[in-house]
mmCIF file of C-alpha atoms in Angstrom:
data_model
loop_
_atom_site.group_PDB
_atom_site.id
_atom_site.type_symbol
_atom_site.label_atom_id
_atom_site.label_comp_id
_atom_site.label_asym_id
_atom_site.label_seq_id
_atom_site.Cartn_x
_atom_site.Cartn_y
_atom_site.Cartn_z
ATOM 1 C CA UNK E 1 19.623 -2.286 6.946
ATOM 2 C CA UNK E 2 16.157 -1.705 5.819
ATOM 3 C CA UNK E 3 14.765 1.897 5.898
ATOM 4 C CA UNK E 4 11.237 0.742 7.449
ATOM 5 C CA UNK E 5 11.228 -3.150 9.867
ATOM 6 C CA UNK E 6 8.049 -3.564 12.285
ATOM 7 C CA UNK E 7 8.358 -6.642 15.115
ATOM 8 C CA UNK E 8 7.434 -8.775 15.440
ATOM 9 C CA UNK E 9 7.247 -10.587 12.227
ATOM 10 C CA UNK E 10 5.160 -12.488 13.541
ATOM 11 C CA UNK E 11 2.776 -13.127 16.157
ATOM 12 C CA UNK E 12 0.223 -16.187 17.195
ATOM 13 C CA UNK E 13 -2.345 -14.987 19.879
ATOM 14 C CA UNK E 14 -6.057 -15.456 21.973
ATOM 15 C CA UNK E 15 -8.959 -13.942 21.760
ATOM 16 C CA UNK E 16 -8.649 -10.964 24.477
ATOM 17 C CA UNK E 17 -5.082 -10.319 25.074
ATOM 18 C CA UNK E 18 -3.361 -7.081 23.965
ATOM 19 C CA UNK E 19 -0.795 -7.084 21.095
ATOM 20 C CA UNK E 20 1.406 -4.045 20.338
ATOM 21 C CA UNK E 21 3.103 -4.127 16.779
ATOM 22 C CA UNK E 22 6.187 -1.899 16.257
ATOM 23 C CA UNK E 23 7.392 0.575 13.231
ATOM 24 C CA UNK E 24 10.183 1.855 13.096
ATOM 25 C CA UNK E 25 12.130 4.187 10.058
ATOM 26 C CA UNK E 26 15.824 4.965 9.542
ATOM 27 C CA UNK E 27 14.225 7.279 5.889
ATOM 28 C CA UNK E 28 13.058 10.267 8.161
ATOM 29 C CA UNK E 29 10.251 10.547 6.829
ATOM 30 C CA UNK E 30 7.554 12.313 8.638
ATOM 31 C CA UNK E 31 4.354 10.545 7.558
ATOM 32 C CA UNK E 32 4.035 7.430 9.220
ATOM 33 C CA UNK E 33 0.499 4.548 8.562
ATOM 34 C CA UNK E 34 -0.822 1.395 9.021
ATOM 35 C CA UNK E 35 -2.382 -0.857 7.071
ATOM 36 C CA UNK E 36 -3.927 -4.667 7.159
ATOM 37 C CA UNK E 37 -4.152 -6.216 4.001
ATOM 38 C CA UNK E 38 -7.087 -9.550 3.824
ATOM 39 C CA UNK E 39 -7.057 -11.765 1.114
ATOM 40 C CA UNK E 40 -9.541 -9.987 -1.169
ATOM 41 C CA UNK E 41 -9.699 -7.096 -0.263
ATOM 42 C CA UNK E 42 -6.550 -5.523 -0.564
ATOM 43 C CA UNK E 43 -4.705 -3.072 1.711
ATOM 44 C CA UNK E 44 -6.955 -0.733 4.312
ATOM 45 C CA UNK E 45 -6.159 1.921 6.870
ATOM 46 C CA UNK E 46 -5.938 1.812 9.829
ATOM 47 C CA UNK E 47 -4.225 4.340 11.355
ATOM 48 C CA UNK E 48 -1.883 7.183 9.954
ATOM 49 C CA UNK E 49 0.218 10.026 11.144
ATOM 50 C CA UNK E 50 1.604 13.398 9.686
ATOM 51 C CA UNK E 51 3.297 14.262 12.865
ATOM 52 C CA UNK E 52 4.481 13.250 15.959
ATOM 53 C CA UNK E 53 1.189 15.244 17.062
ATOM 54 C CA UNK E 54 -0.854 14.736 14.186
ATOM 55 C CA UNK E 55 -3.310 11.124 14.309
ATOM 56 C CA UNK E 56 -5.802 10.051 12.727
ATOM 57 C CA UNK E 57 -8.663 7.572 12.069
ATOM 58 C CA UNK E 58 -8.301 5.874 7.982
ATOM 59 C CA UNK E 59 -10.829 3.935 7.319
ATOM 60 C CA UNK E 60 -11.195 0.190 9.335
ATOM 61 C CA UNK E 61 -10.208 2.583 13.440
ATOM 62 C CA UNK E 62 -12.589 0.430 15.739
ATOM 63 C CA UNK E 63 -11.102 -1.646 17.738
ATOM 64 C CA UNK E 64 -7.184 -0.631 17.705
ATOM 65 C CA UNK E 65 -4.857 2.644 19.076
ATOM 66 C CA UNK E 66 -1.538 3.459 17.883
ATOM 67 C CA UNK E 67 1.213 5.413 19.476
ATOM 68 C CA UNK E 68 3.861 8.600 17.413
ATOM 69 C CA UNK E 69 6.528 8.356 19.989
ATOM 70 C CA UNK E 70 8.847 9.950 18.253
ATOM 71 C CA UNK E 71 9.462 10.820 14.725
ATOM 72 C CA UNK E 72 10.883 7.272 13.443
ATOM 73 C CA UNK E 73 8.689 5.346 15.513
ATOM 74 C CA UNK E 74 5.235 4.313 15.253
ATOM 75 C CA UNK E 75 2.984 1.662 17.446
ATOM 76 C CA UNK E 76 -0.108 0.192 16.782
ATOM 77 C CA UNK E 77 -2.632 -1.290 19.663
ATOM 78 C CA UNK E 78 -4.696 -4.729 19.434
ATOM 79 C CA UNK E 79 -6.335 -3.816 23.066
ATOM 80 C CA UNK E 80 -8.566 -6.599 23.102
ATOM 81 C CA UNK E 81 -7.785 -8.619 19.947
ATOM 82 C CA UNK E 82 -10.392 -10.573 18.454
ATOM 83 C CA UNK E 83 -10.726 -13.978 15.550
ATOM 84 C CA UNK E 84 -11.292 -11.209 12.564
ATOM 85 C CA UNK E 85 -7.722 -8.952 13.299
ATOM 86 C CA UNK E 86 -6.433 -12.442 12.460
ATOM 87 C CA UNK E 87 -4.055 -10.186 9.237
ATOM 88 C CA UNK E 88 -0.399 -9.202 7.398
ATOM 89 C CA UNK E 89 -0.177 -5.875 9.131
ATOM 90 C CA UNK E 90 2.186 -3.402 7.222
ATOM 91 C CA UNK E 91 3.364 0.097 8.374
ATOM 92 C CA UNK E 92 4.354 2.844 5.923
ATOM 93 C CA UNK E 93 6.261 5.788 5.708
ATOM 94 C CA UNK E 94 6.372 9.001 3.434
ATOM 95 C CA UNK E 95 7.851 12.044 3.000
ATOM 96 C CA UNK E 96 5.268 15.841 2.648
ATOM 97 C CA UNK E 97 8.087 17.161 0.862
ATOM 98 C CA UNK E 98 8.459 17.379 -2.932
ATOM 99 C CA UNK E 99 11.081 14.678 -4.657
ATOM 100 C CA UNK E 100 11.604 13.687 -7.751
ATOM 101 C CA UNK E 101 8.078 15.807 -8.677
ATOM 102 C CA UNK E 102 5.874 13.148 -6.960
ATOM 103 C CA UNK E 103 5.020 13.773 -3.199
ATOM 104 C CA UNK E 104 4.257 11.231 -0.179
ATOM 105 C CA UNK E 105 5.067 8.020 -2.004
ATOM 106 C CA UNK E 106 3.930 5.267 0.028
ATOM 107 C CA UNK E 107 7.339 3.283 1.365
ATOM 108 C CA UNK E 108 6.276 -0.463 3.349
ATOM 109 C CA UNK E 109 7.544 -2.361 5.952
ATOM 110 C CA UNK E 110 8.330 -5.868 5.639
ATOM 111 C CA UNK E 111 4.961 -6.632 7.656
ATOM 112 C CA UNK E 112 3.906 -8.356 10.430
ATOM 113 C CA UNK E 113 1.323 -11.298 10.251
ATOM 114 C CA UNK E 114 -0.933 -11.478 13.263
ATOM 115 C CA UNK E 115 -2.914 -15.250 13.965
ATOM 116 C CA UNK E 116 -5.800 -14.299 16.740
ATOM 117 C CA UNK E 117 -6.780 -17.565 17.939
ATOM 118 C CA UNK J 1 -17.418 7.407 -4.022
ATOM 119 C CA UNK J 2 -13.617 5.153 -3.602
ATOM 120 C CA UNK J 3 -14.817 1.932 -5.585
ATOM 121 C CA UNK J 4 -11.262 0.932 -7.440
ATOM 122 C CA UNK J 5 -12.007 -1.699 -9.662
ATOM 123 C CA UNK J 6 -8.773 -3.986 -11.143
ATOM 124 C CA UNK J 7 -9.350 -7.437 -12.968
ATOM 125 C CA UNK J 8 -8.827 -9.948 -10.457
ATOM 126 C CA UNK J 9 -5.923 -12.528 -11.874
ATOM 127 C CA UNK J 10 -4.024 -12.805 -15.367
ATOM 128 C CA UNK J 11 -2.312 -15.028 -16.381
ATOM 129 C CA UNK J 12 0.830 -13.895 -19.173
ATOM 130 C CA UNK J 13 3.845 -16.386 -21.188
ATOM 131 C CA UNK J 14 7.211 -15.668 -20.581
ATOM 132 C CA UNK J 15 8.715 -12.723 -22.692
ATOM 133 C CA UNK J 16 5.347 -11.205 -23.561
ATOM 134 C CA UNK J 17 3.703 -8.099 -23.153
ATOM 135 C CA UNK J 18 0.230 -7.651 -20.120
ATOM 136 C CA UNK J 19 -1.296 -4.284 -19.918
ATOM 137 C CA UNK J 20 -3.029 -4.349 -16.453
ATOM 138 C CA UNK J 21 -6.303 -2.069 -16.076
ATOM 139 C CA UNK J 22 -7.037 -0.432 -13.143
ATOM 140 C CA UNK J 23 -10.422 1.871 -13.438
ATOM 141 C CA UNK J 24 -11.484 4.259 -10.204
ATOM 142 C CA UNK J 25 -13.760 7.498 -9.674
ATOM 143 C CA UNK J 26 -13.084 10.592 -10.363
ATOM 144 C CA UNK J 27 -13.924 12.475 -7.510
ATOM 145 C CA UNK J 28 -10.874 14.710 -5.710
ATOM 146 C CA UNK J 29 -8.074 12.817 -8.279
ATOM 147 C CA UNK J 30 -4.678 13.662 -6.887
ATOM 148 C CA UNK J 31 -2.779 11.127 -8.270
ATOM 149 C CA UNK J 32 -2.208 7.972 -9.141
ATOM 150 C CA UNK J 33 0.211 4.957 -8.063
ATOM 151 C CA UNK J 34 1.322 0.941 -9.269
ATOM 152 C CA UNK J 35 2.740 -0.728 -6.342
ATOM 153 C CA UNK J 36 4.161 -4.698 -6.766
ATOM 154 C CA UNK J 37 3.755 -6.734 -3.932
ATOM 155 C CA UNK J 38 5.421 -10.614 -4.083
ATOM 156 C CA UNK J 39 3.012 -13.108 -1.721
ATOM 157 C CA UNK J 40 4.211 -12.590 1.402
ATOM 158 C CA UNK J 41 6.144 -9.621 1.115
ATOM 159 C CA UNK J 42 5.899 -5.683 1.205
ATOM 160 C CA UNK J 43 4.376 -3.634 -1.970
ATOM 161 C CA UNK J 44 7.364 -1.893 -3.447
ATOM 162 C CA UNK J 45 6.611 0.860 -5.634
ATOM 163 C CA UNK J 46 6.443 0.816 -9.309
ATOM 164 C CA UNK J 47 5.209 3.954 -10.746
ATOM 165 C CA UNK J 48 3.214 7.563 -9.415
ATOM 166 C CA UNK J 49 1.114 9.167 -12.266
ATOM 167 C CA UNK J 50 -1.261 13.019 -11.756
ATOM 168 C CA UNK J 51 -1.227 13.737 -15.755
ATOM 169 C CA UNK J 52 -2.694 12.699 -18.210
ATOM 170 C CA UNK J 53 -0.275 10.125 -20.748
ATOM 171 C CA UNK J 54 2.675 7.508 -19.810
ATOM 172 C CA UNK J 55 5.457 7.199 -17.829
ATOM 173 C CA UNK J 56 8.125 4.574 -18.436
ATOM 174 C CA UNK J 57 10.661 2.957 -16.456
ATOM 175 C CA UNK J 58 12.473 0.045 -17.737
ATOM 176 C CA UNK J 59 10.583 -2.949 -18.666
ATOM 177 C CA UNK J 60 7.030 -0.996 -17.216
ATOM 178 C CA UNK J 61 4.757 1.919 -18.503
ATOM 179 C CA UNK J 62 2.087 3.081 -16.637
ATOM 180 C CA UNK J 63 -0.779 5.296 -18.574
ATOM 181 C CA UNK J 64 -3.559 7.889 -16.937
ATOM 182 C CA UNK J 65 -6.193 8.624 -18.984
ATOM 183 C CA UNK J 66 -8.336 11.407 -15.776
ATOM 184 C CA UNK J 67 -11.188 12.820 -17.065
ATOM 185 C CA UNK J 68 -12.233 8.240 -17.881
ATOM 186 C CA UNK J 69 -10.803 7.353 -14.514
ATOM 187 C CA UNK J 70 -9.158 5.174 -15.856
ATOM 188 C CA UNK J 71 -5.447 3.851 -15.539
ATOM 189 C CA UNK J 72 -3.505 1.156 -16.579
ATOM 190 C CA UNK J 73 0.716 -0.847 -16.216
ATOM 191 C CA UNK J 74 2.133 -2.268 -19.474
ATOM 192 C CA UNK J 75 4.942 -4.625 -18.522
ATOM 193 C CA UNK J 76 6.708 -5.653 -21.464
ATOM 194 C CA UNK J 77 9.953 -8.827 -22.026
ATOM 195 C CA UNK J 78 7.380 -10.543 -19.038
ATOM 196 C CA UNK J 79 10.673 -12.683 -16.852
ATOM 197 C CA UNK J 80 8.977 -15.242 -14.359
ATOM 198 C CA UNK J 81 9.636 -13.451 -11.449
ATOM 199 C CA UNK J 82 7.489 -10.639 -12.597
ATOM 200 C CA UNK J 83 4.740 -13.300 -11.154
ATOM 201 C CA UNK J 84 3.543 -11.288 -8.316
ATOM 202 C CA UNK J 85 -0.110 -8.982 -7.186
ATOM 203 C CA UNK J 86 -0.281 -5.332 -8.726
ATOM 204 C CA UNK J 87 -2.021 -2.545 -7.209
ATOM 205 C CA UNK J 88 -3.866 0.449 -8.405
ATOM 206 C CA UNK J 89 -4.051 3.094 -5.250
ATOM 207 C CA UNK J 90 -5.742 6.353 -5.771
ATOM 208 C CA UNK J 91 -4.805 9.981 -3.633
ATOM 209 C CA UNK J 92 -7.105 12.386 -3.173
ATOM 210 C CA UNK J 93 -7.749 14.983 -1.658
ATOM 211 C CA UNK J 94 -5.088 17.652 0.170
ATOM 212 C CA UNK J 95 -5.212 14.502 3.109
ATOM 213 C CA UNK J 96 -2.990 12.301 0.854
ATOM 214 C CA UNK J 97 -5.114 8.973 1.840
ATOM 215 C CA UNK J 98 -3.981 6.166 -0.897
ATOM 216 C CA UNK J 99 -7.302 4.035 -1.225
ATOM 217 C CA UNK J 100 -5.972 0.051 -2.698
ATOM 218 C CA UNK J 101 -7.452 -1.574 -5.099
ATOM 219 C CA UNK J 102 -7.662 -4.999 -4.448
ATOM 220 C CA UNK J 103 -4.871 -5.861 -6.288
ATOM 221 C CA UNK J 104 -4.303 -8.171 -9.220
ATOM 222 C CA UNK J 105 -2.450 -11.753 -9.510
ATOM 223 C CA UNK J 106 -0.841 -11.938 -12.139
ATOM 224 C CA UNK J 107 1.103 -15.243 -13.077
ATOM 225 C CA UNK J 108 3.927 -15.802 -15.746
ATOM 226 C CA UNK J 109 4.232 -19.243 -16.798
ATOM 227 C CA UNK J 110 7.268 -20.682 -18.990
#
């Protein structure tokens, strides 16, 4: 079974609709992240959470909100979707504890392809 | 600044060696990661450098020069399955956020 799962994997919606993307992890990591990826622009950070009570805005948080329901779950909401939010969305997790000399390596879920018409 | 620069595209032949360069602004540097991403799939972790020098992992090696703000990923004995996008990501400061470059699309030809 995958360590980081995202649902749905694909979604087509209309402008103005509310959308929620969900992320779950079984890695036991304390930190979780939401990114979007657009062609030619790389991965850009939307929100991140270092624990259940800690939520932080990333580079492009406008138009998005998040909820960390438990250590293993982090959801991303688009309150009123618009076409320029069409993108590939990735959830990632990391462990703040050092392992093998490396801290906070991020591991990504399979992605959600969102299309807003 | 957050600028991370890497070539947009590279092409190489099966069995050859290819070097993918990444330059970044050095302020607050706290580690550099390389990820591989096949089309439509999740990025997967390849390597991490925080000190100067070369880290080797099988066919893949990554080099870092902190003073020059420069890293490269070296892929040896290229295989067709190495055709993918390679993402350079820099971690800065105590917040440990990653900033990603736009990626280098590598095409391996037979």
